[in-house]
Amino acid sequence: MEIFGVDIGGSGIKGAPVDLDRGELAQERHKVLTPHPATPEGVAGCVAEVVDAFSWKGPVGVTFPGVVTHGITRSAANVDQGWIGLDAASLLSSRLGGRKVTVLNDADAAGIAEITYGAGRDVSGTVILLTLGTGIGSAVFRDGLLVPNTELGHLELKGHDAETRASVKAKEDEDLSWPHWARRLEKYLAHVEMLFSPDLFILGGGVSRKPEKFVPLIEGVRAEIVPAKLQNDAGIVGAAMAARDLAG
């Protein structure tokens, strides 16, 4: 079974049809740059461009970098503030010619993909997936069940929003070395562990392709730390899963 998934990120918007029997992209993904400012209309146009690149006509799942409840986007940390309180599902459906559209938090999408097909599969207890990119997204699971919209990237860390200190964007903006950035990430993980006592951390986002650069440098965290198996495709896969589930 194939369903289309789109992952809206702070720097890029990417999507592809997903083979949900295997939990893999059915075709090579298509990516466009996220517009700046990332207004609803601008982003919706980019989502349509990605979907139309495949001439896709069926339902579409779309991730969003913020809180989403019943298709309404409730926060907008790394996109335009015009998203707050917007019926994003209706906007995107309209731009996609009336196709059924499911919208969910980006980290939640990556998390459900990793729990189903990837590093969290068959893991009991508390599992926390963190997507490291423009910000830090989070997905918290207890025995495979998702607690949605946790937004742990906005925990306070040394008087700052955690993602402004420990995201990949912070590493790039401040030109931090891998060891320096790993120390910041270590402090963040220790703080999350103090609050939730997870059995497993899964680290996702594009940086999950290079775990050897930073994971071995993290010390003092009791939970096991592993990279996301689906790497940066996890959000696309999870978006497609959500669209399938809504369509029934």
Short mmCIF file of C-alpha atoms in Angstrom, two decimals:
data_model
loop_
_atom_site.label_atom_id
_atom_site.label_comp_id
_atom_site.label_asym_id
_atom_site.label_seq_id
_atom_site.Cartn_x
_atom_site.Cartn_y
_atom_site.Cartn_z
CA MET A 1 0.00 0.00 0.00
CA GLU A 2 1.34 3.42 -0.97
CA ILE A 3 0.39 6.75 0.62
CA PHE A 4 2.07 10.12 0.08
CA GLY A 5 3.97 11.80 2.92
CA VAL A 6 5.33 15.36 3.14
CA ASP A 7 7.72 16.62 5.82
CA ILE A 8 7.75 20.41 6.40
CA GLY A 9 11.04 21.50 7.95
CA GLY A 10 12.60 24.81 8.80
CA SER A 11 14.98 24.63 5.84
CA GLY A 12 13.33 22.22 3.40
CA ILE A 13 10.03 20.61 2.44
CA LYS A 14 10.36 17.06 1.15
CA GLY A 15 8.00 14.28 0.21
CA ALA A 16 7.48 11.00 -1.63
CA PRO A 17 5.06 8.10 -1.93
CA VAL A 18 5.67 5.63 0.91
CA ASP A 19 5.41 1.85 0.75
CA LEU A 20 3.70 1.21 4.09
CA ASP A 21 4.15 -2.55 3.86
CA ARG A 22 7.91 -2.02 4.14
CA GLY A 23 8.09 1.38 5.83
CA GLU A 24 10.25 2.79 3.04
CA LEU A 25 10.00 5.48 0.39
CA ALA A 26 8.57 3.99 -2.80
CA GLN A 27 10.38 6.57 -4.93
CA GLU A 28 13.24 8.99 -4.40
CA ARG A 29 11.96 11.97 -2.47
CA HIS A 30 11.49 15.43 -3.98
CA LYS A 31 12.67 18.42 -1.94
CA VAL A 32 12.23 22.19 -2.23
CA LEU A 33 13.52 24.96 0.00
CA THR A 34 11.21 26.25 2.73
CA PRO A 35 10.18 29.81 1.83
CA HIS A 36 11.24 32.66 4.09
CA PRO A 37 9.11 33.91 5.64
CA ALA A 38 7.42 30.51 5.94
CA THR A 39 3.88 31.84 5.60
CA PRO A 40 0.95 29.43 5.33
CA GLU A 41 0.30 30.32 1.68
CA GLY A 42 3.98 30.11 0.77
CA VAL A 43 4.47 26.74 2.46
CA ALA A 44 1.19 25.38 1.04
CA GLY A 45 2.43 26.25 -2.44
CA CYS A 46 5.66 24.34 -1.81
CA VAL A 47 3.75 21.33 -0.49
CA ALA A 48 1.65 21.35 -3.66
CA GLU A 49 4.83 21.54 -5.75
CA VAL A 50 6.26 18.48 -4.00
CA VAL A 51 3.05 16.45 -4.37
CA ASP A 52 2.51 17.50 -7.99
CA ALA A 53 6.06 16.40 -8.87
CA PHE A 54 4.71 12.83 -8.57
CA SER A 55 1.28 13.51 -10.14
CA TRP A 56 -0.17 12.08 -6.92
CA LYS A 57 -3.96 12.02 -6.65
CA GLY A 58 -4.65 10.19 -3.36
CA PRO A 59 -4.59 11.19 0.34
CA VAL A 60 -1.59 13.03 1.71
CA GLY A 61 -0.03 13.16 5.18
CA VAL A 62 1.86 16.32 6.12
CA THR A 63 4.10 17.03 9.11
CA PHE A 64 4.32 20.45 10.73
CA PRO A 65 7.08 21.80 13.03
CA GLY A 66 4.80 22.68 15.92
CA VAL A 67 1.76 21.63 17.94
CA VAL A 68 -1.12 20.24 15.86
CA THR A 69 -4.54 19.29 17.22
CA HIS A 70 -7.33 18.06 14.90
CA GLY A 71 -5.65 19.65 11.88
CA ILE A 72 -5.23 23.04 13.59
CA THR A 73 -1.67 24.34 13.99
CA ARG A 74 -1.31 25.77 17.49
CA SER A 75 2.32 26.97 17.63
CA ALA A 76 4.93 28.22 15.17
CA ALA A 77 8.45 28.32 16.59
CA ASN A 78 10.38 28.11 13.31
CA VAL A 79 7.77 29.25 10.78
CA ASP A 80 5.61 32.34 10.30
CA GLN A 81 3.28 33.26 13.16
CA GLY A 82 0.35 33.20 10.74
CA TRP A 83 0.17 29.45 11.31
CA ILE A 84 -1.06 29.85 14.89
CA GLY A 85 -4.71 28.85 15.14
CA LEU A 86 -4.90 28.02 11.42
CA ASP A 87 -6.92 25.13 9.97
CA ALA A 88 -3.84 23.82 8.18
CA ALA A 89 -5.52 20.63 7.01
CA SER A 90 -8.21 22.60 5.18
CA LEU A 91 -5.69 25.04 3.68
CA LEU A 92 -3.49 22.24 2.35
CA SER A 93 -6.46 20.23 1.11
CA SER A 94 -7.65 23.25 -0.84
CA ARG A 95 -4.20 23.78 -2.40
CA LEU A 96 -4.07 20.08 -3.29
CA GLY A 97 -7.32 20.08 -5.24
CA GLY A 98 -9.49 18.74 -2.44
CA ARG A 99 -7.39 15.69 -1.60
CA LYS A 100 -7.75 14.37 1.95
CA VAL A 101 -4.91 15.83 4.03
CA THR A 102 -3.80 14.77 7.51
CA VAL A 103 -1.52 17.13 9.47
CA LEU A 104 0.50 16.16 12.54
CA ASN A 105 3.52 17.27 14.52
CA ASP A 106 6.75 16.51 12.68
CA ALA A 107 8.52 14.75 15.54
CA ASP A 108 5.40 12.71 16.33
CA ALA A 109 5.41 11.55 12.70
CA ALA A 110 9.07 10.57 12.86
CA GLY A 111 8.44 8.85 16.17
CA ILE A 112 5.57 6.66 14.99
CA ALA A 113 7.67 5.61 12.00
CA GLU A 114 10.63 4.67 14.20
CA ILE A 115 8.41 2.83 16.69
CA THR A 116 6.76 0.86 13.89
CA TYR A 117 9.65 0.19 11.51
CA GLY A 118 12.85 1.47 13.07
CA ALA A 119 14.95 1.84 16.19
CA GLY A 120 11.97 1.77 18.58
CA ARG A 121 10.35 -1.35 17.19
CA ASP A 122 9.42 -3.87 19.89
CA VAL A 123 10.96 -1.67 22.61
CA SER A 124 8.90 -1.55 25.81
CA GLY A 125 8.97 1.15 28.45
CA THR A 126 9.50 4.86 27.78
CA VAL A 127 11.06 5.83 24.46
CA ILE A 128 11.83 9.42 23.47
CA LEU A 129 12.65 10.36 19.91
CA LEU A 130 14.31 13.73 19.37
CA THR A 131 14.62 15.27 15.91
CA LEU A 132 17.71 17.45 15.73
CA GLY A 133 17.59 20.06 12.99
CA THR A 134 16.47 23.70 12.73
CA GLY A 135 14.95 23.12 16.17
CA ILE A 136 14.50 20.10 18.41
CA GLY A 137 11.30 18.10 18.07
CA SER A 138 10.22 15.36 20.45
CA ALA A 139 8.00 12.31 20.48
CA VAL A 140 7.35 10.46 23.74
CA PHE A 141 6.09 6.87 23.80
CA ARG A 142 5.09 4.56 26.65
CA ASP A 143 4.95 0.92 25.61
CA GLY A 144 4.47 2.02 22.02
CA LEU A 145 1.70 4.55 22.72
CA LEU A 146 2.36 8.17 21.71
CA VAL A 147 1.88 11.17 24.00
CA PRO A 148 1.42 13.80 21.25
CA ASN A 149 2.75 17.34 20.95
CA THR A 150 5.28 17.21 23.78
CA GLU A 151 7.57 19.93 22.34
CA LEU A 152 10.51 19.11 24.64
CA GLY A 153 12.81 21.23 22.49
CA HIS A 154 11.38 24.24 24.30
CA LEU A 155 12.46 23.16 27.77
CA GLU A 156 14.63 25.78 29.46
CA LEU A 157 18.35 25.01 29.37
CA LYS A 158 20.70 27.46 31.08
CA GLY A 159 18.12 30.20 30.77
CA HIS A 160 17.52 29.56 27.08
CA ASP A 161 15.06 27.65 24.93
CA ALA A 162 16.87 24.31 24.67
CA GLU A 163 16.73 24.16 20.90
CA THR A 164 18.56 27.49 20.63
CA ARG A 165 21.51 25.81 22.41
CA ALA A 166 21.50 22.19 21.28
CA SER A 167 19.91 22.03 17.80
CA VAL A 168 21.90 21.41 14.64
CA LYS A 169 21.11 25.00 13.63
CA ALA A 170 22.80 26.21 16.83
CA LYS A 171 25.84 24.09 15.96
CA GLU A 172 26.00 25.58 12.49
CA ASP A 173 25.22 29.17 13.47
CA GLU A 174 27.89 29.18 16.17
CA ASP A 175 30.33 27.02 14.20
CA LEU A 176 30.59 24.56 17.09
CA SER A 177 32.91 21.58 16.88
CA TRP A 178 31.38 18.11 17.22
CA PRO A 179 32.78 17.72 20.79
CA HIS A 180 31.47 21.16 21.85
CA TRP A 181 28.03 20.48 20.39
CA ALA A 182 27.98 16.98 21.93
CA ARG A 183 28.52 18.52 25.37
CA ARG A 184 25.53 20.79 24.87
CA LEU A 185 23.43 17.87 23.65
CA GLU A 186 24.61 15.83 26.63
CA LYS A 187 23.36 18.49 29.05
CA TYR A 188 20.03 18.62 27.25
CA LEU A 189 19.61 14.83 27.27
CA ALA A 190 20.51 14.71 30.97
CA HIS A 191 17.79 17.30 31.66
CA VAL A 192 15.17 15.36 29.68
CA GLU A 193 16.25 12.15 31.41
CA MET A 194 15.86 13.78 34.82
CA LEU A 195 12.24 14.62 33.94
CA PHE A 196 11.14 11.44 32.14
CA SER A 197 13.61 8.61 32.94
CA PRO A 198 13.38 7.08 29.45
CA ASP A 199 14.69 3.62 28.62
CA LEU A 200 15.78 4.73 25.15
CA PHE A 201 16.64 7.94 23.30
CA ILE A 202 16.35 7.84 19.51
CA LEU A 203 18.13 10.74 17.81
CA GLY A 204 16.69 11.68 14.41
CA GLY A 205 17.01 14.36 11.78
CA GLY A 206 19.67 14.64 9.11
CA VAL A 207 22.43 14.42 11.71
CA SER A 208 21.38 10.82 12.42
CA ARG A 209 23.41 9.90 9.32
CA LYS A 210 26.59 10.76 11.28
CA PRO A 211 26.10 9.20 14.75
CA GLU A 212 29.78 8.33 15.05
CA LYS A 213 30.58 12.05 15.14
CA PHE A 214 28.76 12.77 18.39
CA VAL A 215 26.94 9.85 20.07
CA PRO A 216 30.16 8.29 21.50
CA LEU A 217 31.02 11.69 23.03
CA ILE A 218 27.86 11.82 25.16
CA GLU A 219 28.51 10.74 28.74
CA GLY A 220 26.56 10.48 31.97
CA VAL A 221 23.19 9.61 30.39
CA ARG A 222 21.82 6.30 31.67
CA ALA A 223 19.36 5.63 28.86
CA GLU A 224 20.56 3.92 25.71
CA ILE A 225 21.14 6.39 22.86
CA VAL A 226 20.74 5.26 19.24
CA PRO A 227 20.35 7.00 15.86
CA ALA A 228 17.07 6.82 13.99
CA LYS A 229 17.10 3.92 11.53
CA LEU A 230 14.91 5.73 9.03
CA GLN A 231 17.15 8.77 9.41
CA ASN A 232 15.71 11.87 7.74
CA ASP A 233 12.97 9.91 5.94
CA ALA A 234 11.18 9.11 9.21
CA GLY A 235 8.90 12.15 9.04
CA ILE A 236 7.75 11.35 5.51
CA VAL A 237 7.01 7.74 6.49
CA GLY A 238 5.13 8.78 9.64
CA ALA A 239 3.08 11.35 7.73
CA ALA A 240 1.99 8.67 5.28
CA MET A 241 1.10 6.36 8.17
CA ALA A 242 -1.12 9.06 9.71
CA ALA A 243 -2.89 9.68 6.39
CA ARG A 244 -3.56 5.97 5.98
CA ASP A 245 -4.95 5.70 9.50
CA LEU A 246 -7.30 8.66 9.04
CA ALA A 247 -8.50 7.35 5.70
CA GLY A 248 -9.30 4.05 7.43
#
